[in-house]
């Protein structure tokens, strides 16, 4: 089975490929249902081409899955020359109006039907095949039994399904709630995720307890969004469902054998708006699980990577509609959460010559500082030395050379201080906890030690560990409480 991962920008595309995806899906500015993702624009196609060359055999899918207005069609046509610069293998679409244009202008790119088209039966799949589609991303309402029936009926159509991540409560994501509440259409890529807001459950019957069941079944219950008093949504309790809005995340990593038996060709991870950390660890977990299923590695070797899914932002999980619609109706509250913060990414490893240049620069900086001190009036020099003693960070030292140590480009995303325990994550390393005094920060401008690093202060990481490019650095989130998902109100 092919593993398909999300890429909201070029950096995420790199991590999707590096951590094991066979293919990644991107969006182009203004034509994707994830408008708020970074998406791709300007000259980023050059970087995408480089990544495709760096990771030969990896595929690139482009989501053009909005519902096109006339103005959108015109805009797309006006930008054809730009889009053709991307090495796109397939387009993911829901709007049939764009199909003949893609077939004419991108004859070598395959067509994949978006889940937004709500395709969940064999006759619809046959119809889309006749239109030239190579793959159908089934609506999330299709169960494993139905998927098997569809594959048997149309064996040469590729079947793709969502396997992990947040699922929209609406039918295949075809939601009007965001457009109604905020005038931001989900079908144009502007979903405000209204279904996950905090709602107040109200009744016009003034809540007699013994009448609760009658009220629930009567349709007299209404929802009111907490910050929008006076805007009501009716709620109806039926015999086999509960109309509450925020769905659980889907997680099928423990059931990949059943998906394979059902005839699934591609497993899709949700999350073009998720973090690098999410993309990397979720992709890595499913890569290992698929490899174990295919006999490439042992299941016990994959298990630690799968367990790391609990350390990625997530809500409570469910198996969706795959086994029973009742599972899909399970809801949850609160924001997705993780016990860790992504603190940095590791870039290139410096050569011995480049490392020597850093040490030389550090020595020159120390000599320059001493020269400045020597030129000062004695009283001024004493005052400066007292200041250095009081604030050691203002007089950093030269890093000591250590045999077997390496130096790497370090791009910080969150604050890390010298002495903090950090963990290294890579495609092949589950988690490597740093030992005391096993790493130091070095200022690339001065070659001197740094006591801390945070976003906007790139530096060198000097460490005893042998790391590969693309390694992630994480730290424990001090505000995380085990067993409690923090509620951000969204």
Coordinates of C-alpha atoms in Angstrom, one line a residue:
X1 CA 0.0 0.0 0.0
X2 CA 1.2 3.5 -0.8
X3 CA 1.6 6.0 2.0
X4 CA 0.5 9.5 1.2
X5 CA 1.4 12.3 3.6
X6 CA 0.4 16.0 3.8
X7 CA 2.7 18.9 2.9
X8 CA 1.4 22.4 3.6
X9 CA 4.7 24.0 2.5
X10 CA 8.1 23.0 1.1
X11 CA 9.6 22.3 4.4
X12 CA 6.8 19.9 5.3
X13 CA 7.2 18.3 1.9
X14 CA 10.8 17.5 2.8
X15 CA 9.9 15.9 6.1
X16 CA 7.1 13.9 4.5
X17 CA 9.5 12.4 2.0
X18 CA 12.4 12.0 4.5
X19 CA 10.3 10.2 7.1
X20 CA 8.9 7.6 4.7
X21 CA 6.0 8.8 2.5
X22 CA 5.8 7.3 -0.9
X23 CA 3.9 10.4 -2.0
X24 CA 2.9 13.8 -0.6
X25 CA 0.0 16.1 -1.5
X26 CA 0.3 19.8 -1.7
X27 CA -2.1 22.7 -2.4
X28 CA -1.6 25.6 -4.8
X29 CA -2.5 29.0 -3.5
X30 CA -6.2 29.8 -3.9
X31 CA -7.2 26.4 -5.3
X32 CA -7.0 24.1 -2.3
X33 CA -9.4 23.3 0.6
X34 CA -6.7 24.3 3.0
X35 CA -6.3 28.0 2.1
X36 CA -4.9 28.7 5.5
X37 CA -2.1 26.3 5.0
X38 CA 1.0 27.9 3.6
X39 CA 0.5 26.2 0.2
X40 CA 2.8 26.7 -2.7
X41 CA 3.5 29.8 -4.8
X42 CA 6.1 32.0 -6.4
X43 CA 9.3 30.2 -7.2
X44 CA 8.8 27.3 -4.7
X45 CA 8.5 24.9 -7.7
X46 CA 12.4 25.1 -7.9
X47 CA 12.7 23.7 -4.4
X48 CA 10.1 21.1 -5.1
X49 CA 12.0 19.9 -8.2
X50 CA 15.1 19.7 -6.0
X51 CA 13.3 17.6 -3.5
X52 CA 12.0 15.2 -6.2
X53 CA 15.5 14.8 -7.4
X54 CA 16.8 14.3 -3.8
X55 CA 14.1 11.6 -3.2
X56 CA 13.9 9.7 -6.5
X57 CA 10.7 7.7 -6.9
X58 CA 8.6 9.9 -4.6
X59 CA 5.4 11.2 -6.0
X60 CA 3.8 14.6 -5.8
X61 CA 0.0 15.1 -5.8
X62 CA -1.6 18.5 -6.1
X63 CA -5.0 19.2 -4.4
X64 CA -7.2 21.3 -6.7
X65 CA -10.2 20.3 -4.6
X66 CA -12.2 23.5 -4.2
X67 CA -15.6 23.9 -5.8
X68 CA -14.7 26.2 -8.7
X69 CA -16.6 29.4 -9.4
X70 CA -16.2 31.0 -12.8
X71 CA -13.7 33.4 -11.5
X72 CA -11.6 30.5 -10.1
X73 CA -11.6 28.8 -13.5
X74 CA -10.4 32.0 -15.1
X75 CA -7.7 32.5 -12.5
X76 CA -6.5 28.9 -13.0
X77 CA -6.3 29.3 -16.7
X78 CA -4.4 32.6 -16.3
X79 CA -1.8 30.8 -14.1
X80 CA -1.3 27.7 -16.3
X81 CA 2.2 28.5 -17.2
X82 CA 3.1 28.8 -13.6
X83 CA 1.5 25.6 -12.5
X84 CA 3.2 23.7 -15.3
X85 CA 6.5 24.3 -13.6
X86 CA 5.7 22.0 -10.7
X87 CA 6.6 18.3 -11.2
X88 CA 3.0 17.2 -10.5
X89 CA 2.2 13.5 -10.9
X90 CA -1.5 13.7 -10.1
X91 CA -4.3 16.2 -9.4
X92 CA -6.9 15.7 -6.7
X93 CA -10.2 17.2 -7.7
X94 CA -13.9 17.2 -6.8
X95 CA -15.2 19.6 -9.4
X96 CA -15.8 17.9 -12.8
X97 CA -15.6 21.2 -14.6
X98 CA -11.8 21.3 -14.1
X99 CA -11.3 17.8 -15.5
X100 CA -11.2 18.5 -19.3
X101 CA -8.9 21.4 -18.6
X102 CA -6.5 19.3 -16.7
X103 CA -6.6 16.5 -19.3
X104 CA -5.8 19.0 -22.0
X105 CA -3.2 21.0 -20.3
X106 CA -1.5 18.3 -18.1
X107 CA -1.8 15.1 -20.2
X108 CA 0.9 13.3 -18.2
X109 CA -0.7 13.9 -14.8
X110 CA -3.2 11.4 -13.4
X111 CA -6.6 12.4 -12.1
X112 CA -7.6 11.5 -8.5
X113 CA -11.1 12.1 -7.2
X114 CA -11.2 14.0 -4.0
X115 CA -13.1 12.7 -1.0
X116 CA -15.2 15.9 -1.3
X117 CA -17.0 14.2 -4.2
X118 CA -18.5 11.7 -1.7
X119 CA -17.9 8.7 -3.9
X120 CA -18.9 5.6 -1.8
X121 CA -20.4 3.1 -4.3
X122 CA -19.2 0.9 -7.1
X123 CA -21.4 2.5 -9.8
X124 CA -20.0 5.9 -9.1
X125 CA -16.5 4.5 -9.2
X126 CA -17.2 3.0 -12.6
X127 CA -18.5 6.3 -13.8
X128 CA -15.4 8.2 -12.7
X129 CA -13.2 5.6 -14.3
X130 CA -15.0 6.2 -17.6
X131 CA -14.1 9.9 -17.2
X132 CA -10.4 9.1 -17.0
X133 CA -9.8 9.0 -13.3
X134 CA -7.0 6.7 -12.1
X135 CA -7.8 6.8 -8.4
X136 CA -10.7 7.5 -6.1
X137 CA -10.3 8.9 -2.6
X138 CA -13.5 7.4 -1.1
X139 CA -15.8 9.4 1.1
X140 CA -15.1 8.7 4.8
X141 CA -18.5 7.0 5.1
X142 CA -17.4 3.9 3.2
X143 CA -16.9 0.8 5.4
X144 CA -14.3 -1.9 4.8
X145 CA -16.9 -4.3 3.5
X146 CA -18.1 -1.7 1.0
X147 CA -14.5 -0.9 -0.1
X148 CA -13.9 -4.6 -0.8
X149 CA -17.1 -4.7 -2.9
X150 CA -16.0 -1.6 -4.8
X151 CA -12.5 -3.0 -5.5
X152 CA -14.0 -6.3 -6.7
X153 CA -16.3 -4.4 -9.0
X154 CA -13.6 -2.1 -10.4
X155 CA -10.3 -3.9 -9.8
X156 CA -8.2 -1.6 -12.0
X157 CA -9.3 1.6 -10.1
X158 CA -6.9 2.6 -7.4
X159 CA -8.6 3.1 -4.0
X160 CA -7.3 5.6 -1.5
X161 CA -8.7 6.3 2.0
X162 CA -7.9 8.5 5.0
X163 CA -6.2 6.5 7.7
X164 CA -5.2 9.0 10.3
X165 CA -6.0 12.5 11.5
X166 CA -8.9 14.9 12.0
X167 CA -12.1 14.1 10.3
X168 CA -14.9 16.6 9.5
X169 CA -18.2 15.8 11.1
X170 CA -20.1 16.7 7.9
X171 CA -20.8 14.2 5.1
X172 CA -17.4 13.8 3.4
X173 CA -16.5 17.2 4.6
X174 CA -19.2 19.0 2.6
X175 CA -20.0 21.5 5.3
X176 CA -22.0 24.7 5.1
X177 CA -21.7 25.6 8.8
X178 CA -18.6 27.7 8.5
X179 CA -20.1 29.7 5.6
X180 CA -23.3 30.3 7.5
X181 CA -21.6 31.5 10.7
X182 CA -18.6 33.3 9.4
X183 CA -19.1 33.7 5.7
X184 CA -16.0 31.6 5.1
X185 CA -16.9 28.7 2.8
X186 CA -15.3 25.3 3.6
X187 CA -15.8 24.4 -0.1
X188 CA -13.6 27.3 -1.1
X189 CA -10.8 26.5 1.4
X190 CA -11.7 28.9 4.2
X191 CA -13.2 26.6 6.8
X192 CA -13.3 28.2 10.3
X193 CA -13.7 24.8 11.9
X194 CA -17.0 25.9 13.5
X195 CA -17.8 22.3 14.5
X196 CA -15.1 22.4 17.1
X197 CA -16.2 25.6 18.8
X198 CA -17.6 25.7 22.3
X199 CA -21.4 25.5 22.2
X200 CA -23.9 25.9 25.0
X201 CA -26.7 23.3 25.0
X202 CA -30.0 25.1 25.7
X203 CA -33.7 24.4 25.8
X204 CA -36.8 26.5 25.6
X205 CA -38.6 24.2 28.0
X206 CA -36.6 25.5 31.0
X207 CA -35.2 22.1 31.8
X208 CA -37.5 19.9 33.8
X209 CA -35.3 16.8 34.5
X210 CA -37.9 14.1 34.0
X211 CA -38.7 15.7 30.6
X212 CA -35.1 15.5 29.4
X213 CA -35.7 12.4 27.2
X214 CA -38.8 13.9 25.7
X215 CA -37.0 17.2 25.0
X216 CA -34.1 15.4 23.4
X217 CA -36.3 13.4 21.1
X218 CA -38.6 16.3 20.2
X219 CA -36.0 18.4 18.5
X220 CA -36.6 21.3 21.0
X221 CA -32.9 21.3 22.1
X222 CA -30.7 23.9 20.5
X223 CA -27.0 24.7 20.4
X224 CA -25.7 28.2 20.9
X225 CA -22.0 29.0 20.2
X226 CA -20.5 30.4 23.4
X227 CA -19.4 33.7 21.9
X228 CA -22.4 34.2 19.6
X229 CA -25.5 34.5 21.8
X230 CA -28.7 34.4 20.0
X231 CA -27.6 32.1 17.1
X232 CA -29.2 28.7 17.6
X233 CA -28.8 25.3 16.0
X234 CA -31.5 22.6 16.6
X235 CA -30.2 19.4 18.1
X236 CA -32.0 16.1 17.6
X237 CA -31.3 12.8 19.5
X238 CA -32.3 9.7 17.6
X239 CA -32.2 6.1 18.4
X240 CA -28.9 5.4 16.9
X241 CA -27.1 8.7 16.7
X242 CA -26.2 11.8 18.6
X243 CA -26.0 15.1 16.8
X244 CA -22.9 16.6 18.5
X245 CA -20.4 18.2 16.3
X246 CA -16.7 17.6 17.1
X247 CA -15.7 14.3 15.7
X248 CA -12.9 12.2 17.1
X249 CA -9.7 11.8 15.1
X250 CA -9.4 8.7 13.0
X251 CA -6.6 6.2 13.7
X252 CA -6.3 2.9 11.7
X253 CA -2.6 2.0 12.3
X254 CA -3.6 -1.1 14.3
X255 CA -5.9 -2.3 11.4
X256 CA -3.7 -2.0 8.3
X257 CA -4.1 -5.7 7.6
X258 CA -7.8 -5.3 7.3
X259 CA -7.4 -2.3 5.0
X260 CA -5.1 -4.3 2.8
X261 CA -7.6 -7.2 2.7
X262 CA -10.3 -4.7 1.7
X263 CA -8.3 -3.8 -1.4
X264 CA -7.1 -0.3 -0.3
X265 CA -4.2 0.8 -2.5
X266 CA -3.2 4.0 -0.8
X267 CA -3.3 5.3 2.8
X268 CA -3.8 9.0 3.3
X269 CA -2.7 11.0 6.4
X270 CA -4.7 14.1 7.1
X271 CA -2.9 17.3 8.0
X272 CA -1.7 20.0 5.5
X273 CA -2.2 22.5 8.3
X274 CA -0.4 20.4 10.9
X275 CA 3.2 20.9 12.1
X276 CA 6.4 19.5 10.8
X277 CA 6.6 17.4 14.0
X278 CA 3.1 15.9 13.2
X279 CA 3.9 15.2 9.6
X280 CA 7.3 13.6 10.4
X281 CA 6.2 11.3 13.3
X282 CA 2.9 10.2 11.9
X283 CA 4.4 9.5 8.5
X284 CA 7.2 7.6 10.2
X285 CA 4.8 5.5 12.3
X286 CA 2.7 4.4 9.3
X287 CA 5.9 3.7 7.3
X288 CA 7.1 1.3 9.9
X289 CA 3.7 -0.3 10.3
X290 CA 3.4 -0.8 6.6
X291 CA 6.9 -2.2 6.4
X292 CA 6.0 -4.6 9.2
X293 CA 2.8 -5.7 7.4
X294 CA 4.8 -6.3 4.2
X295 CA 7.5 -8.3 6.1
X296 CA 10.3 -5.8 5.6
X297 CA 10.8 -5.4 9.3
X298 CA 9.6 -7.2 12.4
X299 CA 6.4 -6.0 14.1
X300 CA 8.3 -5.6 17.4
X301 CA 10.7 -3.2 15.6
X302 CA 7.8 -1.1 14.4
X303 CA 6.0 -1.0 17.7
X304 CA 8.1 1.8 19.4
X305 CA 7.6 4.1 16.4
X306 CA 3.8 3.4 16.4
X307 CA 3.8 4.2 20.2
X308 CA 5.2 7.6 19.4
X309 CA 1.8 8.6 17.9
X310 CA 0.7 9.3 21.5
X311 CA 3.4 12.0 21.6
X312 CA 1.9 13.8 18.6
X313 CA -0.9 16.3 18.8
X314 CA -4.2 14.4 18.7
X315 CA -7.7 14.1 20.0
X316 CA -9.3 10.9 21.1
X317 CA -9.4 8.4 18.2
X318 CA -11.9 6.2 16.5
X319 CA -12.0 3.8 13.6
X320 CA -14.6 5.9 11.8
X321 CA -17.0 4.2 9.5
X322 CA -14.6 1.4 8.6
X323 CA -16.2 -1.1 11.0
X324 CA -19.4 0.5 12.2
X325 CA -21.2 3.9 11.7
X326 CA -21.6 3.9 15.5
X327 CA -17.9 4.3 15.9
X328 CA -18.0 7.4 13.6
X329 CA -20.6 9.0 15.7
X330 CA -18.3 9.1 18.7
X331 CA -17.5 12.7 19.6
X332 CA -15.0 14.5 21.7
X333 CA -14.1 17.9 23.1
X334 CA -11.0 20.0 23.5
X335 CA -8.0 20.8 21.3
X336 CA -5.5 18.4 20.0
X337 CA -2.6 18.0 22.3
X338 CA 1.0 16.7 22.8
X339 CA 3.4 16.3 25.7
X340 CA 6.2 17.7 23.6
X341 CA 7.2 20.8 21.8
X342 CA 9.2 20.8 18.6
X343 CA 12.3 22.9 19.5
X344 CA 14.4 22.8 16.4
X345 CA 15.4 21.1 13.2
X346 CA 18.9 19.8 12.4
X347 CA 20.3 20.8 9.0
X348 CA 23.6 20.0 7.3
X349 CA 26.6 18.5 9.1
X350 CA 29.7 20.7 8.9
X351 CA 32.9 19.3 7.4
X352 CA 36.1 19.1 9.5
X353 CA 37.3 22.1 7.6
X354 CA 34.2 24.1 8.3
X355 CA 34.3 23.1 12.0
X356 CA 37.9 24.3 12.1
X357 CA 36.8 27.7 10.7
X358 CA 34.3 28.0 13.5
X359 CA 36.9 27.4 16.2
X360 CA 39.3 29.8 14.5
X361 CA 36.5 32.5 14.4
X362 CA 36.0 31.9 18.1
X363 CA 39.6 32.4 18.9
X364 CA 39.6 35.6 16.9
X365 CA 36.6 36.8 18.8
X366 CA 38.3 36.2 22.1
X367 CA 41.4 38.0 21.0
X368 CA 39.4 40.9 19.8
X369 CA 37.6 41.2 23.1
X370 CA 40.9 41.1 25.0
X371 CA 42.4 43.7 22.7
X372 CA 39.4 45.9 23.5
X373 CA 39.9 45.4 27.2
X374 CA 43.6 46.2 27.0
X375 CA 42.8 49.5 25.3
X376 CA 40.4 50.6 28.0
X377 CA 41.2 53.0 30.9
X378 CA 41.9 50.8 34.0
X379 CA 38.8 51.9 35.8
X380 CA 36.6 51.2 32.7
X381 CA 38.3 47.8 32.3
X382 CA 37.6 46.9 35.9
X383 CA 33.9 47.9 35.5
X384 CA 33.6 45.8 32.3
X385 CA 35.2 42.8 34.0
X386 CA 32.8 43.2 37.0
X387 CA 29.9 43.3 34.5
X388 CA 31.2 40.1 32.8
X389 CA 31.4 38.4 36.2
X390 CA 27.9 39.4 37.0
X391 CA 26.6 38.6 33.5
X392 CA 28.7 35.7 32.1
X393 CA 26.6 35.5 29.0
X394 CA 28.1 38.8 27.9
X395 CA 31.5 37.3 27.8
X396 CA 31.0 33.8 26.3
X397 CA 33.9 31.5 26.0
X398 CA 35.4 29.5 23.1
X399 CA 34.0 26.0 22.7
X400 CA 36.5 23.3 23.5
X401 CA 37.3 20.8 20.8
X402 CA 36.2 17.3 21.6
X403 CA 37.3 14.1 19.8
X404 CA 34.5 12.5 17.9
X405 CA 32.1 15.4 18.2
X406 CA 30.2 16.9 15.3
X407 CA 28.7 20.2 14.4
X408 CA 25.4 20.8 12.7
X409 CA 23.2 23.6 11.5
X410 CA 20.5 24.2 14.1
X411 CA 17.3 26.0 13.3
X412 CA 15.5 26.8 16.5
X413 CA 11.7 27.0 16.8
X414 CA 11.3 27.3 20.6
X415 CA 13.5 28.3 23.5
X416 CA 16.1 25.8 24.6
X417 CA 18.7 26.7 27.3
X418 CA 22.1 25.1 27.9
X419 CA 21.6 22.2 30.2
X420 CA 18.0 21.4 29.1
X421 CA 17.3 17.8 28.3
X422 CA 16.5 17.5 24.6
X423 CA 15.5 14.5 22.5
X424 CA 16.6 13.8 19.0
X425 CA 14.0 12.2 16.6
X426 CA 14.9 10.9 13.1
X427 CA 13.5 8.4 10.5
X428 CA 15.4 5.6 12.1
X429 CA 15.8 6.7 15.7
X430 CA 12.7 6.5 17.9
X431 CA 14.0 9.0 20.5
X432 CA 17.5 9.7 21.7
X433 CA 17.6 11.6 25.1
X434 CA 20.6 13.8 25.5
X435 CA 23.1 13.2 28.3
X436 CA 24.4 16.0 30.5
X437 CA 27.1 18.1 28.8
X438 CA 26.6 16.2 25.5
X439 CA 25.9 19.3 23.4
X440 CA 26.5 23.0 23.2
X441 CA 25.3 26.0 21.1
X442 CA 27.8 28.0 19.1
X443 CA 27.2 31.5 17.7
X444 CA 27.8 31.3 13.9
X445 CA 28.8 35.0 13.9
X446 CA 31.4 34.9 16.6
X447 CA 32.3 31.2 17.0
X448 CA 31.7 31.6 20.8
X449 CA 29.4 29.6 23.1
X450 CA 25.7 30.5 23.4
X451 CA 23.7 29.9 26.6
X452 CA 20.3 29.6 24.8
X453 CA 18.7 29.6 21.4
X454 CA 15.2 30.4 20.2
X455 CA 13.3 31.2 17.0
X456 CA 15.2 33.7 15.0
X457 CA 18.6 32.9 16.5
X458 CA 20.0 30.2 14.2
X459 CA 23.2 28.6 15.5
X460 CA 25.5 25.6 15.3
X461 CA 24.9 22.6 17.5
X462 CA 28.1 21.0 18.7
X463 CA 27.4 17.5 20.0
X464 CA 28.8 14.0 20.7
X465 CA 25.9 12.5 18.7
X466 CA 26.0 11.5 15.1
X467 CA 22.9 13.0 13.6
X468 CA 21.4 12.9 10.1
X469 CA 20.0 15.9 8.3
X470 CA 16.3 16.3 9.0
X471 CA 16.6 15.2 12.6
X472 CA 14.1 16.9 14.9
X473 CA 14.8 18.2 18.4
X474 CA 12.0 18.1 20.9
X475 CA 11.6 19.1 24.6
X476 CA 8.9 18.3 27.1
X477 CA 6.0 20.8 27.2
X478 CA 6.0 22.0 30.9
X479 CA 2.3 22.8 30.7
X480 CA 1.2 19.4 29.6
X481 CA -0.8 17.3 32.1
X482 CA -0.9 13.5 31.4
X483 CA -4.4 12.3 30.7
X484 CA -5.8 15.7 30.2
X485 CA -6.3 17.3 26.8
X486 CA -6.1 21.0 27.1
X487 CA -9.1 22.9 25.8
X488 CA -8.2 26.0 23.7
X489 CA -11.8 26.6 22.9
X490 CA -11.3 25.4 19.3

